[in-house]
CSV table of C-alpha atoms and ligand atoms in Angstrom, one decimal:
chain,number,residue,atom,x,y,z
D,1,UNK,CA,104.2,98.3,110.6
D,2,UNK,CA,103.4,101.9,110.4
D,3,UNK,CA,101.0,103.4,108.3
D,4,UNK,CA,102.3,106.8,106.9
D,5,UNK,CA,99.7,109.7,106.9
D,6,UNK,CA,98.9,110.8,103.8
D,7,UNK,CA,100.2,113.8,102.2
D,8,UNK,CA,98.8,116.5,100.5
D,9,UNK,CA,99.9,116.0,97.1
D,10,UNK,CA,98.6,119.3,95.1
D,11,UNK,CA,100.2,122.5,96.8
D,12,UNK,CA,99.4,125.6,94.5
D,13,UNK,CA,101.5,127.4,97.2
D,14,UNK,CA,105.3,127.2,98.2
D,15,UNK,CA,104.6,127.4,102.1
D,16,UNK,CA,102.7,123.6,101.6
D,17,UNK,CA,105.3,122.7,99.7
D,18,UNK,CA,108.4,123.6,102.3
D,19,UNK,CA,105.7,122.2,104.8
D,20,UNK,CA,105.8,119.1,103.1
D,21,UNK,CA,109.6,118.8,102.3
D,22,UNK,CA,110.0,119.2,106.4
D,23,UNK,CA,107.6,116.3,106.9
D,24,UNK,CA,109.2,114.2,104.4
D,25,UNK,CA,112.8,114.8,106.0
D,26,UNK,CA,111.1,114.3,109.5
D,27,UNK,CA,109.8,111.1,108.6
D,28,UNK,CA,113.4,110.1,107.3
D,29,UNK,CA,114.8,111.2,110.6
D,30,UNK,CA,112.1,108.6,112.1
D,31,UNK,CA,112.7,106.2,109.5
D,32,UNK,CA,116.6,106.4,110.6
D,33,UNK,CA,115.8,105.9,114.0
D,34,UNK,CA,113.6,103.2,113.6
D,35,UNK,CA,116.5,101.5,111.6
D,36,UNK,CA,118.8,102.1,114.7
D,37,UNK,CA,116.2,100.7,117.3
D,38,UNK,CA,115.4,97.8,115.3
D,39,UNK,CA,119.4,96.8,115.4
D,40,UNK,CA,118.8,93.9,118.0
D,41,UNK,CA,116.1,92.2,115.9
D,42,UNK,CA,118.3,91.0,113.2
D,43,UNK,CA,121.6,91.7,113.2
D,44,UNK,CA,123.1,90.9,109.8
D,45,UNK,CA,120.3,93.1,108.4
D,46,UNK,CA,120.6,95.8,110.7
D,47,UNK,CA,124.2,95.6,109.6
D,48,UNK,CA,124.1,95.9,106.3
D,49,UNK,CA,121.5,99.0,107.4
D,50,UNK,CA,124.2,100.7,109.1
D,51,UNK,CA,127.0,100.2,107.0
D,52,UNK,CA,124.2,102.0,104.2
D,53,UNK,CA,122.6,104.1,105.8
D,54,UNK,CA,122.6,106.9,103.8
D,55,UNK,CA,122.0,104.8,100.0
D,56,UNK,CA,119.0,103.1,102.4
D,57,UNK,CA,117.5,106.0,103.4
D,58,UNK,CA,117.6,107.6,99.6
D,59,UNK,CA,116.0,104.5,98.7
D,60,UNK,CA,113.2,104.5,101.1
D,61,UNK,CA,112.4,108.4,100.2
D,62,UNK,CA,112.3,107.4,96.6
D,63,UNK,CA,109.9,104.8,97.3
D,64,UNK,CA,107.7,107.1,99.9
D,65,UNK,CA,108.1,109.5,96.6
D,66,UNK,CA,106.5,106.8,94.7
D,67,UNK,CA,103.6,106.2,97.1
D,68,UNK,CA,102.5,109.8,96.9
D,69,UNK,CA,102.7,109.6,92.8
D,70,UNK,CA,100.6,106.9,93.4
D,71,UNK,CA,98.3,108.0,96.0
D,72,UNK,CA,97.8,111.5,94.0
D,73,UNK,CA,96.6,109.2,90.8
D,74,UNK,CA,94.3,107.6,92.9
D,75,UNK,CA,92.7,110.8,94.1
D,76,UNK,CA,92.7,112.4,91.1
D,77,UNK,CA,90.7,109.4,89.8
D,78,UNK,CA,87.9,109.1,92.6
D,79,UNK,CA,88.0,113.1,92.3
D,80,UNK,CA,86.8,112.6,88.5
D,81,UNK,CA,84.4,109.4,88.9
D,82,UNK,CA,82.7,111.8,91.9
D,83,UNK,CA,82.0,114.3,89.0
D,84,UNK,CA,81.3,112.1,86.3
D,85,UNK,CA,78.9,109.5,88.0
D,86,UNK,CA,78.2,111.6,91.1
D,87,UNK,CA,79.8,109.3,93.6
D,88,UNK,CA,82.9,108.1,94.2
D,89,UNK,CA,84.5,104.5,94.3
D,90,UNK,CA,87.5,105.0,96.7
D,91,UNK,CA,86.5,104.5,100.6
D,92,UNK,CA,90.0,105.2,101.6
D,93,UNK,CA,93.6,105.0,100.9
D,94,UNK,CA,96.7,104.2,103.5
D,95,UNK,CA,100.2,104.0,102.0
D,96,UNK,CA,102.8,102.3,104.1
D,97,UNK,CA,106.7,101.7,103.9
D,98,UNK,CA,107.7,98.0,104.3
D,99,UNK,CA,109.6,97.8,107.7
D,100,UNK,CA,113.2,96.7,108.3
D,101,UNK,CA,111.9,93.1,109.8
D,102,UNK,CA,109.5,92.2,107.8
D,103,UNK,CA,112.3,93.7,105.0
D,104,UNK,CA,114.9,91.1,106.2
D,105,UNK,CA,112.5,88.5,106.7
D,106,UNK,CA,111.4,88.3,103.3
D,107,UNK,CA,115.1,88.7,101.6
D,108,UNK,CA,116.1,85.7,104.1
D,109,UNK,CA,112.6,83.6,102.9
D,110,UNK,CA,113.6,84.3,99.2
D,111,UNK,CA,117.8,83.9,99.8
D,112,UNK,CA,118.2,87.1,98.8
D,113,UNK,CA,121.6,88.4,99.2
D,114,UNK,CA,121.4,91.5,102.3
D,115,UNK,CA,122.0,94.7,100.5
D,116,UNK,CA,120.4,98.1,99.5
D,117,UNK,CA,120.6,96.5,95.9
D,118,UNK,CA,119.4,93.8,96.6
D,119,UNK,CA,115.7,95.3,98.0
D,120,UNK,CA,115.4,97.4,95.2
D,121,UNK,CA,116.2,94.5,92.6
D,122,UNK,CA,114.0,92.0,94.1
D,123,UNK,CA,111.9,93.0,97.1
D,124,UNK,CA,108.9,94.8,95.1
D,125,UNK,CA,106.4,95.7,97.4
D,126,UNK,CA,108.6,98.1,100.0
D,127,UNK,CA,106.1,100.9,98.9
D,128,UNK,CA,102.5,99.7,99.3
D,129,UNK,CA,99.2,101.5,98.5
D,130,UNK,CA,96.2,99.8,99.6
D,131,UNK,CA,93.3,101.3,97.7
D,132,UNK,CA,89.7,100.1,99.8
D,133,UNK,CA,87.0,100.5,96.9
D,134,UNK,CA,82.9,100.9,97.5
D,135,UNK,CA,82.0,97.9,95.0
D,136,UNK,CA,83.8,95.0,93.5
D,137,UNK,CA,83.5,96.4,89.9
D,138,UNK,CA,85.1,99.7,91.3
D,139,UNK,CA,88.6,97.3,92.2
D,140,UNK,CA,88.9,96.8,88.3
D,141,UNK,CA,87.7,100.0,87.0
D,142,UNK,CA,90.4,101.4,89.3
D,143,UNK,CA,93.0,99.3,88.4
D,144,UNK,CA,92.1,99.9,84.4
D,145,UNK,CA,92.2,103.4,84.3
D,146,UNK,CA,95.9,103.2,86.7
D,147,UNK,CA,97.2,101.0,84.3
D,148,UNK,CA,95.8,102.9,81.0
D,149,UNK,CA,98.3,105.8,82.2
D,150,UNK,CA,101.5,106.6,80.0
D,151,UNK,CA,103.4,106.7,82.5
D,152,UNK,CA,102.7,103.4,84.6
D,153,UNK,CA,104.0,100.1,83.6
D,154,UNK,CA,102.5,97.0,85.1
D,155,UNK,CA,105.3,94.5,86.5
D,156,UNK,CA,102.9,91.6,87.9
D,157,UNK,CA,99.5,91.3,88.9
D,158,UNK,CA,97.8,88.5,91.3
D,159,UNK,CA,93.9,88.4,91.3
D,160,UNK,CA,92.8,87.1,93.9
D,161,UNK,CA,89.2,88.5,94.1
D,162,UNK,CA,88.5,86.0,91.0
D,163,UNK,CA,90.9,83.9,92.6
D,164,UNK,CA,91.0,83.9,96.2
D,165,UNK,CA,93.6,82.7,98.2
D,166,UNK,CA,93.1,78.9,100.2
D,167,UNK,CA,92.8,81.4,103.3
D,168,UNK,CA,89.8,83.1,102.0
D,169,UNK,CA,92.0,86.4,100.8
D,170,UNK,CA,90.3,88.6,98.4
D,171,UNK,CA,91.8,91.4,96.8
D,172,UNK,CA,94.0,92.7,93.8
D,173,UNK,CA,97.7,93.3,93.4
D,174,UNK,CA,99.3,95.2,91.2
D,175,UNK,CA,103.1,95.7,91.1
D,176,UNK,CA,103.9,98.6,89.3
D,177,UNK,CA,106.3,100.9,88.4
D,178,UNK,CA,106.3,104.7,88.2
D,179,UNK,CA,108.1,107.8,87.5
D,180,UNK,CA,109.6,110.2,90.2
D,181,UNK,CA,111.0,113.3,88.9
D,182,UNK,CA,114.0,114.3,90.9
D,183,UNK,CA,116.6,117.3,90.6
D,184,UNK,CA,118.5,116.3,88.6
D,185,UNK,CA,116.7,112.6,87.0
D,186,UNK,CA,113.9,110.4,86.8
D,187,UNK,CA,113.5,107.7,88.6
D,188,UNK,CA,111.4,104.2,87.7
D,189,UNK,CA,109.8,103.2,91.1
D,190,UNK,CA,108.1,100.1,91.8
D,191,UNK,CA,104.8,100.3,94.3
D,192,UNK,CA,102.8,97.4,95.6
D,193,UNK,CA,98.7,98.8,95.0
D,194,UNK,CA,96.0,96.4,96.9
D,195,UNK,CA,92.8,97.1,95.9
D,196,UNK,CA,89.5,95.7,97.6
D,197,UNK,CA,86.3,95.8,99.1
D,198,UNK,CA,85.6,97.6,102.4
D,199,UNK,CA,84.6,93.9,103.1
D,200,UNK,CA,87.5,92.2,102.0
D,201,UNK,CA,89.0,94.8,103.8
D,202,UNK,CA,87.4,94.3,106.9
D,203,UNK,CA,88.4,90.4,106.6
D,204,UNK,CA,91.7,90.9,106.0
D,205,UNK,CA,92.1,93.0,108.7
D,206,UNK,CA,90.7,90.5,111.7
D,207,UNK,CA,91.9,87.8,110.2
D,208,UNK,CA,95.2,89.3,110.2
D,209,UNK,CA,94.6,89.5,114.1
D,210,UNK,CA,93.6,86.1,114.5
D,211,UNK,CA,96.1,85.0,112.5
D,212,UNK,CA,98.7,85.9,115.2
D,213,UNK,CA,96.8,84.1,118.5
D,214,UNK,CA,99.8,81.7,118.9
D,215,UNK,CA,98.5,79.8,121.6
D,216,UNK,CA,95.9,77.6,120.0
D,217,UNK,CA,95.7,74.2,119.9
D,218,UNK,CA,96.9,72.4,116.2
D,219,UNK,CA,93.1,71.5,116.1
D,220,UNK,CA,91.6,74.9,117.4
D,221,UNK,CA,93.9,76.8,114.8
D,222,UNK,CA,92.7,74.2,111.8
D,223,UNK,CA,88.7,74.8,113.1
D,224,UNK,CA,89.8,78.4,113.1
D,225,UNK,CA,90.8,78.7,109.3
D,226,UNK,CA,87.6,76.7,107.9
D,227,UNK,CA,85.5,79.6,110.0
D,228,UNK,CA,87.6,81.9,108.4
D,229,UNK,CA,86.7,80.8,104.9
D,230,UNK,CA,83.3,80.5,105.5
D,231,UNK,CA,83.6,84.1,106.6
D,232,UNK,CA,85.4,85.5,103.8
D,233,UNK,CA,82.7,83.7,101.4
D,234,UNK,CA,80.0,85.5,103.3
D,235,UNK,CA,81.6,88.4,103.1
D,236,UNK,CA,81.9,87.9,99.1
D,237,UNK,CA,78.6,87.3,98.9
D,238,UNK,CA,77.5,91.0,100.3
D,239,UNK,CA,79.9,92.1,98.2
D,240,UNK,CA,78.1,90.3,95.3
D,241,UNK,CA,74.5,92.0,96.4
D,242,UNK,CA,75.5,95.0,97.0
D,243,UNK,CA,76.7,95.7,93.5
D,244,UNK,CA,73.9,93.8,92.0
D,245,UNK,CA,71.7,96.4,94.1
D,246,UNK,CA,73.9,99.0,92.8
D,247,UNK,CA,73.8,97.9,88.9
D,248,UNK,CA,69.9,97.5,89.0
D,249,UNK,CA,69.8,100.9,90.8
D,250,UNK,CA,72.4,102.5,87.6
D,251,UNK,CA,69.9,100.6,85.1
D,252,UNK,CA,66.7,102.4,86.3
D,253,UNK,CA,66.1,105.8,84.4
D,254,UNK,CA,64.9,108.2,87.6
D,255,UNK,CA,61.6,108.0,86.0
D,256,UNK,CA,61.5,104.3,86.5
D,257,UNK,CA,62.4,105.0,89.9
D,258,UNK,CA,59.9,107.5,90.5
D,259,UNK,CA,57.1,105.6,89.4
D,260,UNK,CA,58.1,103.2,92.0
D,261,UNK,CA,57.1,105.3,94.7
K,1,LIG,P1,102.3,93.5,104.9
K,1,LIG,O1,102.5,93.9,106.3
K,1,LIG,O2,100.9,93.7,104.4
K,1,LIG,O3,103.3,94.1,104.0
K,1,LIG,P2,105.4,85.9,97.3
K,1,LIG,O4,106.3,85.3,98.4
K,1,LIG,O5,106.0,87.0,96.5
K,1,LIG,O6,104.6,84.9,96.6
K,1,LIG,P3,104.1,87.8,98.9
K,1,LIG,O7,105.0,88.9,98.5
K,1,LIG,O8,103.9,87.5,100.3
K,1,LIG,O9,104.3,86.5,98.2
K,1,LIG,O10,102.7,88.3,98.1
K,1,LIG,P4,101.2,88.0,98.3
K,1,LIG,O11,100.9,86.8,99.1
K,1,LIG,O12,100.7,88.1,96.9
K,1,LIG,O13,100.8,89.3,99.1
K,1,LIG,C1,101.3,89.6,100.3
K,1,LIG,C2,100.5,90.6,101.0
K,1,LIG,O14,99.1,90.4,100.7
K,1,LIG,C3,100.6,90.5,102.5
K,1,LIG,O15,101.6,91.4,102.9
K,1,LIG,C4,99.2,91.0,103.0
K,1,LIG,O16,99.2,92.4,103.0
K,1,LIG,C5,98.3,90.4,101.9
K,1,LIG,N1,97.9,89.0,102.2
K,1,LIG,C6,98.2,88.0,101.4
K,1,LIG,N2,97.6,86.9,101.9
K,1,LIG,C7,96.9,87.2,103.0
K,1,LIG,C8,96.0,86.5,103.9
K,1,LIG,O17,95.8,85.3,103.8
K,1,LIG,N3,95.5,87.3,104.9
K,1,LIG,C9,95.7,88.6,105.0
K,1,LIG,N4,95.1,89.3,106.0
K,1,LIG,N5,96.5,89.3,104.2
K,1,LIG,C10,97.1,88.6,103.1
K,1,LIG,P5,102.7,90.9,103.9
K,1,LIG,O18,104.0,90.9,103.3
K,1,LIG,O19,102.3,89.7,104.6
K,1,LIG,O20,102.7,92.0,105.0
């Protein structure tokens, strides 16, 4: 699934913003033709797609719109915890746009009836930000101030960095929903936000990779997912030092830490 580059959200000049009106419409040109290539890979989707194509595509800009409302909080927040606490506790952000498979797979899973309505009314991670934080304690200072905002409204949110997932997946979601001022309205969008560690992050990642080695034996694959566990405890557990290295570290006036040299 692609990952869309991120934007620059602040312009204080019109050239960035034409710039970034062209980029949007480019990427909805792409978006289009990725719709149209993607016809032989499920047809009663790709259908639907067709017949819609313009109310799909409106869709998927609002929820790119969304993203960057999103993305722009996010880096307005790391912007002001760099100031305040003289470093910052986002790593890095990557926003992405569900695809049109893994779109029809999951309205199939869920018997979901195939229609432009029916993604927005029940699919509600389509736009996803995936917020990779320094620390542990950042994922939840994040998430607090996002949903402290006036204008964001929390719709569901899974924890599984205190509850991790029988795989070994650690990090938090957050479904929420957020304004996008258009024209001539406002719209109420709903974004997916992951946050986690650089470690849970790194997990996820290669297990995602391992995850798709289809030709392993029922065995092999079963050995496989207890490494994994194992692995994604490890990795909690240097997640675990390294903010109890990072508390001690806040807790020490710098003339405590002086006299330590
Ligand atoms: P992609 O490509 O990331 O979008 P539901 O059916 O609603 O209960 P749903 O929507 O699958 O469940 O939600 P869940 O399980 O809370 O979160 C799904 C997303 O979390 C996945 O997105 C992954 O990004 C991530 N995720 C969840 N479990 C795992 C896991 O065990 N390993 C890894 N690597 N990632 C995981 P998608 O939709 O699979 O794909």
């Amino acid at each position: 699934m692609p990952i869309l580059p991120s934007h620059k959200l602040v312009s204080d000049n019109h050239e960035d913003i034409v710039n970034g009106l062209e980029d949007l419409h480019k990427r909805r040109e792409q978006l289009a033709t990725q719709v149209m290539s993607r016809l032989a890979t499920n047809s009663d989707f790709s259908e639907m797609v067709k017949r819609n194509l313009a109310p799909y595509q409106r869709l998927m800009t609002y929820y790119e719109c969304a993203m960057m409302e999103i993305e722009t909080k996010f880096r307005v927040l790391d912007a002001e915890f760099g100031l305040r606490y003289d470093r910052n506790p986002i790593e890095s952000i990557k926003t992405r746009l569900k695809g049109t498979d893994s779109l029809a797979k999951k309205l199939n899973r869920k018997g979901f009836p195939l229609s432009v309505e029916s993604i927005e009314n029940n699919i509600f991670d389509v736009a996803g930000v995936r917020v990779v934080c320094t620390f542990p304690e950042d994922i939840f200072t994040l998430a607090d101030a996002l949903l402290a905002q006036d204008d964001i409204t929390l719709v569901e949110k899974r924890d599984y960095v205190s509850n991790p997932k029988p795989s070994g997946y650690r990090s938090l979601h957050l479904i929420v929903e957020t304004p996008i001022f258009l024209e001539k309205e406002k719209r109420l969008v709903k974004v997916e936000v992951q946050l986690r560690t650089i470690s849970m992050n790194f997990w996820a990642s290669l297990e995602h990779q391992l995850r798709y080695k289809k030709d392993l034996s029922e065995e092999m694959a079963s050995q496989v997912s207890d490494e994994l566990v194992k692995l994604a405890e490890d990795a909690a557990s240097l997640d675990n030092r390294m903010q109890a290295l990072r508390t001690y570290l806040d807790s020490q006036s710098p003339e405590q830490l002086e006299s330590q040299n």
